[in-house]
Amino acid sequence: MINLEVPKKAKALVNQARQAATEVFRPISRKYDRAEHAYPSELDMLAALLDGLNTSGEGGAGAAGVRRGDDDKGGNRNGGNLLTVLGTIELCWGDVALLLSMPRQGLGNAAIASVANDEQLARFGKLWAAMAITEPDCGSDSAAITTTATKDGDDYVLNGEKIFVTSGERADAVVVWATLDRTQGRAAIKSFVVEKGTPGFEVVRLEHKLGIRASDTAVLRFDNCRVPAQNLLGTPDIDTKKGFAGVMQTFDNTRPLVAAMAIGVARAALEETRGLLAEAGVEVDYDKPVNAQHAAAATFLRLEADYEAAYLLTLESAWMADNRKPNSLEASMAKAKAGRTVVDVTLRCVELAGTLGYTEDSLLEKWARDAKILDIFEGTQQIQQLIVARKLLGKSSKDLK
């Protein structure tokens, strides 16, 4: 059974994350939204602090992984995944783009933590790793990847192009998804760690975006890029029975993290709007029925209820990962609910705030722009609903498209 209170062991981490969000992220949030592609140098000291927390064994300060092979000593646990989700919520209450800009906290780091062997963890654990999945002709359908990895002696040769790679220019390395054999379908898709400076690896351009402008989003090209065979994460064997499961394990971890980002942004918008409503004389009364309150208060209560549902789904999916329970369904449910909720919450908060919501006098308009990507990356809303439907109905990807 899940205790809905924040675990005692997490309270210090949550307080530290809230302090960093308040004192570091919020004051520079608007500055780097306007200065797109400029690196937020203020984050370097904070990143060093988070590295220290991870090294000390406190956990929850960086990208965590679902280590399915870890020993299970029994009993319920609140481990690294739940701590990371709670920390992510607090930091994204400050600014989601700045969190995405943090060194060594990339989604590629979560992929390495999830599927790398012990030797690879030792080699790549301290790198800042981006994640490269999406291609020009392959959006939400990760199984349709066309980037190839051809074995040549002790190397793999990568050819292809990746788009919308978060931290693609700034990161030390990129976790690239590529297929070993296109005739074998999704079972042949593997992930490779490609370090910056590798011949044949080129950053083509940076994108100009609607939101999360402080975070660089790059287009990458791989032209006969030779990568050592030991940089393939996991096993090189093509197991058609296991299919896509090995690679999808990464999503079981990263989707709750993206859901947590959405929770943080939604909570920021709700708190700001509650204050603006109070200044306007609109009271949100939790002891009165909705239909007996001001229309703005009724709308606020509905938004807050959606937020609470998304929050609890996100905590559940992370708790399941910590306790070695299959969480693919719950991870997709959390991502779908949180992604849709943050978009709805931020846009409605802009409306409730009136003129203040649409100007740069408040961060509400920025949060509304930032929110949309949280409903798109790591699998769009539609893809998450498709995954949930397959799981609930017992259908395969061939049966339900």
Short mmCIF file of C-alpha atoms in Angstrom, two decimals:
data_model
loop_
_atom_site.label_atom_id
_atom_site.label_comp_id
_atom_site.label_asym_id
_atom_site.label_seq_id
_atom_site.Cartn_x
_atom_site.Cartn_y
_atom_site.Cartn_z
CA MET A 1 0.00 0.00 0.00
CA ILE A 2 1.30 3.46 -0.86
CA ASN A 3 1.58 6.10 1.86
CA LEU A 4 0.54 9.42 0.33
CA GLU A 5 2.79 11.45 2.62
CA VAL A 6 6.26 12.47 1.43
CA PRO A 7 8.67 9.91 2.98
CA LYS A 8 10.71 11.25 5.90
CA LYS A 9 13.97 10.32 4.16
CA ALA A 10 12.96 12.54 1.21
CA LYS A 11 12.09 15.69 3.14
CA ALA A 12 15.66 17.03 3.28
CA LEU A 13 16.09 16.48 -0.47
CA VAL A 14 12.74 18.13 -1.25
CA ASN A 15 13.67 21.14 0.88
CA GLN A 16 17.07 21.46 -0.83
CA ALA A 17 15.47 21.20 -4.27
CA ARG A 18 12.87 23.84 -3.38
CA GLN A 19 15.64 26.13 -2.12
CA ALA A 20 17.59 25.70 -5.38
CA ALA A 21 14.43 26.36 -7.40
CA THR A 22 13.65 29.48 -5.38
CA GLU A 23 17.12 30.99 -5.15
CA VAL A 24 18.73 29.84 -8.43
CA PHE A 25 16.12 28.90 -11.04
CA ARG A 26 13.32 31.43 -10.52
CA PRO A 27 15.55 34.58 -10.51
CA ILE A 28 17.11 33.70 -13.89
CA SER A 29 14.08 32.04 -15.47
CA ARG A 30 13.00 34.99 -17.63
CA LYS A 31 16.63 35.94 -18.44
CA TYR A 32 17.38 32.66 -20.23
CA ASP A 33 13.94 32.39 -21.78
CA ARG A 34 14.84 35.57 -23.64
CA ALA A 35 18.48 34.59 -24.26
CA GLU A 36 17.73 31.40 -26.16
CA HIS A 37 20.76 29.10 -26.72
CA ALA A 38 22.88 30.97 -24.14
CA TYR A 39 24.27 28.52 -21.59
CA PRO A 40 23.10 29.29 -18.02
CA SER A 41 26.51 29.42 -16.33
CA GLU A 42 24.80 29.87 -12.95
CA LEU A 43 23.96 26.16 -13.08
CA ASP A 44 27.55 24.94 -12.84
CA MET A 45 27.80 25.35 -9.08
CA LEU A 46 24.39 23.75 -8.54
CA ALA A 47 25.36 20.81 -10.77
CA ALA A 48 28.47 20.24 -8.68
CA LEU A 49 26.30 20.20 -5.56
CA LEU A 50 23.97 17.59 -7.08
CA ASP A 51 26.96 15.46 -8.06
CA GLY A 52 28.06 15.57 -4.44
CA LEU A 53 24.63 14.44 -3.24
CA ASN A 54 24.68 11.50 -5.66
CA THR A 55 28.22 10.50 -4.66
CA SER A 56 27.29 10.62 -0.99
CA GLY A 57 24.58 8.04 -1.60
CA GLU A 58 21.68 10.36 -0.77
CA GLY A 59 20.20 9.76 -4.23
CA GLY A 60 17.37 11.62 -5.87
CA ALA A 61 19.55 14.41 -7.16
CA GLY A 62 20.07 13.21 -10.70
CA ALA A 63 18.87 10.96 -13.47
CA ALA A 64 18.07 7.57 -11.97
CA GLY A 65 17.57 4.21 -13.60
CA VAL A 66 15.32 1.20 -13.20
CA ARG A 67 17.86 -1.53 -12.42
CA ARG A 68 15.75 -4.64 -12.90
CA GLY A 69 18.58 -6.96 -12.01
CA ASP A 70 19.30 -5.45 -8.60
CA ASP A 71 18.84 -7.72 -5.60
CA ASP A 72 15.45 -7.46 -3.99
CA LYS A 73 15.74 -7.86 -0.22
CA GLY A 74 11.99 -7.70 0.27
CA GLY A 75 9.74 -5.13 1.89
CA ASN A 76 8.49 -1.82 0.55
CA ARG A 77 11.11 0.73 -0.33
CA ASN A 78 11.23 4.39 -1.24
CA GLY A 79 14.31 4.50 -3.41
CA GLY A 80 16.11 6.52 -6.05
CA ASN A 81 13.25 6.75 -8.54
CA LEU A 82 10.76 8.21 -6.06
CA LEU A 83 13.38 10.58 -4.66
CA THR A 84 14.31 11.75 -8.16
CA VAL A 85 10.66 12.35 -9.03
CA LEU A 86 10.12 14.40 -5.87
CA GLY A 87 13.28 16.43 -6.51
CA THR A 88 12.31 16.96 -10.15
CA ILE A 89 8.90 18.31 -9.17
CA GLU A 90 10.48 20.91 -6.92
CA LEU A 91 13.15 21.98 -9.44
CA CYS A 92 10.58 22.30 -12.25
CA TRP A 93 8.43 24.41 -9.95
CA GLY A 94 11.39 26.75 -10.42
CA ASP A 95 12.01 26.28 -14.16
CA VAL A 96 11.74 23.17 -16.30
CA ALA A 97 14.09 24.42 -19.04
CA LEU A 98 16.84 25.11 -16.54
CA LEU A 99 16.52 21.60 -15.12
CA LEU A 100 16.87 20.23 -18.66
CA SER A 101 20.00 22.37 -18.98
CA MET A 102 21.64 20.90 -15.88
CA PRO A 103 24.94 19.09 -16.59
CA ARG A 104 24.82 15.30 -16.09
CA GLN A 105 21.06 15.26 -15.52
CA GLY A 106 20.00 14.42 -19.10
CA LEU A 107 17.56 11.75 -20.25
CA GLY A 108 20.54 9.94 -21.74
CA ASN A 109 21.87 9.58 -18.21
CA ALA A 110 18.63 7.87 -17.23
CA ALA A 111 19.02 5.49 -20.20
CA ILE A 112 22.56 4.60 -19.16
CA ALA A 113 21.47 4.09 -15.56
CA SER A 114 18.64 1.80 -16.72
CA VAL A 115 20.28 -0.57 -19.20
CA ALA A 116 24.09 -0.25 -18.98
CA ASN A 117 26.13 -3.08 -17.47
CA ASP A 118 28.41 -2.47 -14.49
CA GLU A 119 31.46 -1.81 -16.67
CA GLN A 120 29.55 0.72 -18.78
CA LEU A 121 28.18 2.42 -15.68
CA ALA A 122 31.74 2.89 -14.47
CA ARG A 123 32.83 4.36 -17.84
CA PHE A 124 29.83 6.53 -18.64
CA GLY A 125 28.35 7.28 -15.23
CA LYS A 126 29.96 10.73 -14.92
CA LEU A 127 29.25 11.88 -18.48
CA TRP A 128 26.50 14.34 -19.37
CA ALA A 129 24.44 12.28 -21.82
CA ALA A 130 21.64 13.44 -24.13
CA MET A 131 19.10 11.08 -25.71
CA ALA A 132 18.71 10.85 -29.51
CA ILE A 133 15.62 8.95 -30.66
CA THR A 134 13.41 11.07 -32.93
CA GLU A 135 14.14 11.25 -36.66
CA PRO A 136 12.80 13.42 -39.52
CA ASP A 137 10.55 10.57 -40.72
CA CYS A 138 10.06 8.91 -37.35
CA GLY A 139 8.31 10.81 -34.60
CA SER A 140 6.40 9.03 -31.87
CA ASP A 141 6.82 5.58 -33.40
CA SER A 142 10.24 4.72 -31.99
CA ALA A 143 10.05 1.30 -33.61
CA ALA A 144 10.27 2.94 -37.06
CA ILE A 145 13.84 4.16 -36.50
CA THR A 146 15.96 4.14 -39.67
CA THR A 147 19.37 5.11 -38.26
CA THR A 148 21.56 2.05 -38.82
CA ALA A 149 24.38 0.48 -36.83
CA THR A 150 26.48 -1.93 -38.91
CA LYS A 151 29.04 -4.17 -37.21
CA ASP A 152 32.55 -3.76 -38.63
CA GLY A 153 35.23 -5.56 -36.67
CA ASP A 154 35.36 -4.19 -33.12
CA ASP A 155 33.18 -1.21 -34.03
CA TYR A 156 29.67 -0.32 -35.09
CA VAL A 157 29.27 2.18 -37.94
CA LEU A 158 26.31 4.56 -37.40
CA ASN A 159 24.51 6.37 -40.22
CA GLY A 160 21.44 8.55 -39.85
CA GLU A 161 19.99 11.81 -38.55
CA LYS A 162 18.33 12.67 -35.24
CA ILE A 163 16.17 15.70 -34.46
CA PHE A 164 14.86 17.39 -31.30
CA VAL A 165 17.76 16.17 -29.15
CA THR A 166 17.62 17.92 -25.78
CA SER A 167 21.12 19.12 -24.74
CA GLY A 168 22.40 17.74 -28.03
CA GLU A 169 25.06 20.44 -28.34
CA ARG A 170 26.05 20.86 -24.69
CA ALA A 171 26.19 17.24 -23.52
CA ASP A 172 29.40 15.20 -23.38
CA ALA A 173 27.80 12.23 -25.14
CA VAL A 174 24.58 11.13 -26.81
CA VAL A 175 22.67 7.88 -26.38
CA VAL A 176 21.71 7.08 -29.97
CA TRP A 177 18.98 4.62 -30.89
CA ALA A 178 19.76 2.68 -34.07
CA THR A 179 18.78 -0.58 -35.72
CA LEU A 180 21.18 -3.48 -36.24
CA ASP A 181 18.95 -5.03 -38.92
CA ARG A 182 15.91 -3.26 -40.37
CA THR A 183 14.41 -6.58 -41.50
CA GLN A 184 14.15 -7.70 -37.86
CA GLY A 185 11.86 -4.84 -36.82
CA ARG A 186 11.83 -3.37 -33.34
CA ALA A 187 13.78 -6.27 -31.81
CA ALA A 188 16.92 -5.06 -33.60
CA ILE A 189 16.84 -1.53 -32.15
CA LYS A 190 19.69 -0.89 -29.73
CA SER A 191 21.15 2.16 -28.00
CA PHE A 192 24.76 3.33 -28.32
CA VAL A 193 26.78 5.83 -26.32
CA VAL A 194 28.49 8.20 -28.78
CA GLU A 195 30.90 10.68 -27.21
CA LYS A 196 31.44 14.20 -28.53
CA GLY A 197 34.39 14.50 -30.86
CA THR A 198 33.80 11.10 -32.45
CA PRO A 199 34.56 11.40 -36.21
CA GLY A 200 31.37 11.37 -38.27
CA PHE A 201 29.27 12.88 -35.44
CA GLU A 202 28.04 16.40 -36.29
CA VAL A 203 25.73 18.90 -34.61
CA VAL A 204 23.89 20.35 -37.61
CA ARG A 205 21.88 23.17 -35.97
CA LEU A 206 19.95 24.32 -32.91
CA GLU A 207 16.17 24.78 -33.02
CA HIS A 208 14.24 27.94 -32.11
CA LYS A 209 11.32 26.81 -29.96
CA LEU A 210 7.95 27.79 -28.49
CA GLY A 211 9.05 26.95 -24.94
CA ILE A 212 11.90 25.57 -22.79
CA ARG A 213 14.14 28.06 -24.57
CA ALA A 214 16.94 27.86 -22.01
CA SER A 215 17.44 24.24 -23.05
CA ASP A 216 19.32 23.65 -26.32
CA THR A 217 17.55 21.35 -28.80
CA ALA A 218 19.76 20.07 -31.59
CA VAL A 219 19.73 18.25 -34.91
CA LEU A 220 22.48 15.61 -35.07
CA ARG A 221 23.94 13.76 -38.05
CA PHE A 222 25.93 10.50 -38.06
CA ASP A 223 27.92 9.87 -41.22
CA ASN A 224 29.94 6.63 -41.06
CA CYS A 225 30.44 7.32 -37.36
CA ARG A 226 32.53 4.53 -35.82
CA VAL A 227 31.61 3.59 -32.25
CA PRO A 228 33.38 0.89 -30.19
CA ALA A 229 31.29 -2.26 -29.85
CA GLN A 230 31.47 -1.99 -26.05
CA ASN A 231 29.48 1.26 -26.29
CA LEU A 232 26.32 -0.69 -27.16
CA LEU A 233 24.14 -0.59 -24.05
CA GLY A 234 22.87 -3.99 -22.99
CA THR A 235 23.22 -7.06 -25.19
CA PRO A 236 23.90 -7.03 -28.96
CA ASP A 237 21.73 -10.13 -29.44
CA ILE A 238 18.54 -9.69 -31.47
CA ASP A 239 15.81 -11.46 -29.51
CA THR A 240 12.59 -11.38 -31.53
CA LYS A 241 10.66 -12.92 -28.62
CA LYS A 242 11.73 -10.17 -26.24
CA GLY A 243 11.28 -7.62 -29.01
CA PHE A 244 11.46 -3.97 -28.00
CA ALA A 245 11.30 -4.67 -24.26
CA GLY A 246 14.96 -4.07 -23.49
CA VAL A 247 14.99 -0.60 -25.05
CA MET A 248 11.53 0.31 -23.75
CA GLN A 249 12.80 -0.29 -20.21
CA THR A 250 14.37 3.15 -20.53
CA PHE A 251 10.92 4.72 -20.98
CA ASP A 252 9.63 2.97 -17.84
CA ASN A 253 12.06 5.25 -16.02
CA THR A 254 12.06 8.47 -18.03
CA ARG A 255 8.30 8.83 -18.49
CA PRO A 256 7.67 9.28 -14.75
CA LEU A 257 10.47 11.89 -14.77
CA VAL A 258 8.77 13.86 -17.56
CA ALA A 259 5.46 13.49 -15.70
CA ALA A 260 7.21 14.95 -12.65
CA MET A 261 8.39 17.90 -14.74
CA ALA A 262 4.78 18.52 -15.74
CA ILE A 263 3.64 18.30 -12.11
CA GLY A 264 6.18 20.93 -11.08
CA VAL A 265 5.10 23.39 -13.78
CA ALA A 266 1.41 22.81 -13.07
CA ARG A 267 1.88 23.42 -9.37
CA ALA A 268 3.79 26.64 -10.05
CA ALA A 269 0.92 27.92 -12.21
CA LEU A 270 -1.71 26.96 -9.64
CA GLU A 271 0.14 28.65 -6.78
CA GLU A 272 0.64 31.84 -8.80
CA THR A 273 -3.02 31.88 -9.84
CA ARG A 274 -4.27 31.23 -6.31
CA GLY A 275 -2.39 34.35 -5.18
CA LEU A 276 -3.79 36.45 -8.02
CA LEU A 277 -7.35 35.28 -7.28
CA ALA A 278 -6.91 36.15 -3.61
CA GLU A 279 -5.72 39.65 -4.56
CA ALA A 280 -8.86 40.02 -6.69
CA GLY A 281 -11.07 39.00 -3.77
CA VAL A 282 -11.95 35.53 -5.11
CA GLU A 283 -11.90 32.97 -2.30
CA VAL A 284 -11.31 29.28 -3.01
CA ASP A 285 -13.33 27.52 -0.30
CA TYR A 286 -12.71 23.78 0.14
CA ASP A 287 -15.68 23.42 2.48
CA LYS A 288 -18.29 24.63 -0.03
CA PRO A 289 -19.63 22.74 -3.05
CA VAL A 290 -18.24 23.94 -6.36
CA ASN A 291 -21.61 25.18 -7.64
CA ALA A 292 -21.90 27.52 -4.63
CA GLN A 293 -18.66 29.36 -5.37
CA HIS A 294 -17.36 32.03 -7.73
CA ALA A 295 -16.92 30.66 -11.27
CA ALA A 296 -13.17 31.33 -11.14
CA ALA A 297 -12.90 29.42 -7.85
CA ALA A 298 -14.86 26.50 -9.33
CA THR A 299 -12.51 26.37 -12.31
CA PHE A 300 -9.50 26.50 -10.00
CA LEU A 301 -10.80 23.58 -7.93
CA ARG A 302 -11.28 21.45 -11.04
CA LEU A 303 -7.75 22.20 -12.20
CA GLU A 304 -6.37 21.39 -8.77
CA ALA A 305 -8.20 18.04 -8.75
CA ASP A 306 -6.62 17.13 -12.10
CA TYR A 307 -3.23 18.12 -10.71
CA GLU A 308 -3.66 15.88 -7.66
CA ALA A 309 -4.63 12.89 -9.84
CA ALA A 310 -1.56 13.36 -12.04
CA TYR A 311 0.67 13.79 -8.98
CA LEU A 312 -0.48 10.53 -7.39
CA LEU A 313 -0.15 8.57 -10.64
CA THR A 314 3.41 9.85 -11.00
CA LEU A 315 4.39 8.87 -7.46
CA GLU A 316 2.85 5.43 -7.97
CA SER A 317 4.84 4.74 -11.15
CA ALA A 318 8.11 5.74 -9.47
CA TRP A 319 7.34 3.74 -6.31
CA MET A 320 6.65 0.65 -8.43
CA ALA A 321 10.03 1.01 -10.15
CA ASP A 322 11.77 1.22 -6.79
CA ASN A 323 9.99 -1.96 -5.66
CA ARG A 324 10.82 -3.92 -8.85
CA LYS A 325 7.22 -4.02 -10.02
CA PRO A 326 6.49 -3.81 -13.77
CA ASN A 327 5.42 -0.21 -14.29
CA SER A 328 5.10 0.25 -18.05
CA LEU A 329 1.33 0.77 -17.82
CA GLU A 330 1.56 3.12 -14.87
CA ALA A 331 4.46 5.08 -16.39
CA SER A 332 2.42 5.73 -19.54
CA MET A 333 -0.69 6.59 -17.52
CA ALA A 334 1.30 9.09 -15.45
CA LYS A 335 2.92 10.65 -18.50
CA ALA A 336 -0.42 10.91 -20.36
CA LYS A 337 -2.31 12.38 -17.41
CA ALA A 338 0.42 14.80 -16.33
CA GLY A 339 1.14 15.94 -19.90
CA ARG A 340 -2.48 16.73 -20.61
CA THR A 341 -3.03 18.26 -17.18
CA VAL A 342 -0.11 20.69 -17.32
CA VAL A 343 -1.25 22.06 -20.68
CA ASP A 344 -4.83 22.48 -19.46
CA VAL A 345 -3.78 23.96 -16.12
CA THR A 346 -1.32 26.52 -17.49
CA LEU A 347 -3.63 27.73 -20.27
CA ARG A 348 -6.62 28.04 -17.94
CA CYS A 349 -4.48 29.85 -15.38
CA VAL A 350 -3.52 32.35 -18.09
CA GLU A 351 -7.23 32.91 -18.63
CA LEU A 352 -8.04 33.22 -14.93
CA ALA A 353 -5.24 35.77 -14.47
CA GLY A 354 -6.66 38.04 -17.17
CA THR A 355 -4.25 40.62 -18.54
CA LEU A 356 -1.53 39.56 -16.07
CA GLY A 357 -1.61 36.05 -17.50
CA TYR A 358 -0.81 37.18 -21.03
CA THR A 359 2.03 39.57 -20.28
CA GLU A 360 5.61 39.10 -19.16
CA ASP A 361 4.78 40.73 -15.82
CA SER A 362 4.14 37.18 -14.61
CA LEU A 363 5.73 33.82 -15.48
CA LEU A 364 2.31 32.36 -16.31
CA GLU A 365 2.66 32.98 -20.06
CA LYS A 366 6.11 31.34 -20.01
CA TRP A 367 4.82 28.29 -18.16
CA ALA A 368 2.02 27.98 -20.71
CA ARG A 369 4.63 27.88 -23.50
CA ASP A 370 6.89 25.48 -21.62
CA ALA A 371 4.03 23.11 -20.85
CA LYS A 372 3.31 21.88 -24.38
CA ILE A 373 6.58 20.01 -24.85
CA LEU A 374 5.85 18.01 -21.68
CA ASP A 375 2.83 16.54 -23.47
CA ILE A 376 4.95 15.67 -26.51
CA PHE A 377 8.44 14.40 -25.77
CA GLU A 378 9.09 10.92 -24.34
CA GLY A 379 6.02 9.81 -26.28
CA THR A 380 3.09 12.02 -27.25
CA GLN A 381 -0.30 12.05 -25.53
CA GLN A 382 -1.72 9.87 -28.31
CA ILE A 383 1.08 7.30 -28.04
CA GLN A 384 0.67 7.05 -24.27
CA GLN A 385 -3.05 6.41 -24.67
CA LEU A 386 -2.28 3.76 -27.27
CA ILE A 387 0.16 2.01 -24.92
CA VAL A 388 -2.38 2.12 -22.08
CA ALA A 389 -5.08 0.67 -24.34
CA ARG A 390 -2.79 -2.16 -25.47
CA LYS A 391 -1.89 -3.01 -21.88
CA LEU A 392 -5.47 -2.95 -20.62
CA LEU A 393 -6.89 -4.87 -23.58
CA GLY A 394 -4.02 -7.35 -23.91
CA LYS A 395 -3.35 -6.30 -27.49
CA SER A 396 -0.03 -6.23 -29.31
CA SER A 397 1.28 -3.35 -31.42
CA LYS A 398 0.20 -5.31 -34.52
CA ASP A 399 -3.36 -5.73 -33.19
CA LEU A 400 -3.89 -2.13 -32.07
CA LYS A 401 -2.32 0.76 -34.01
#
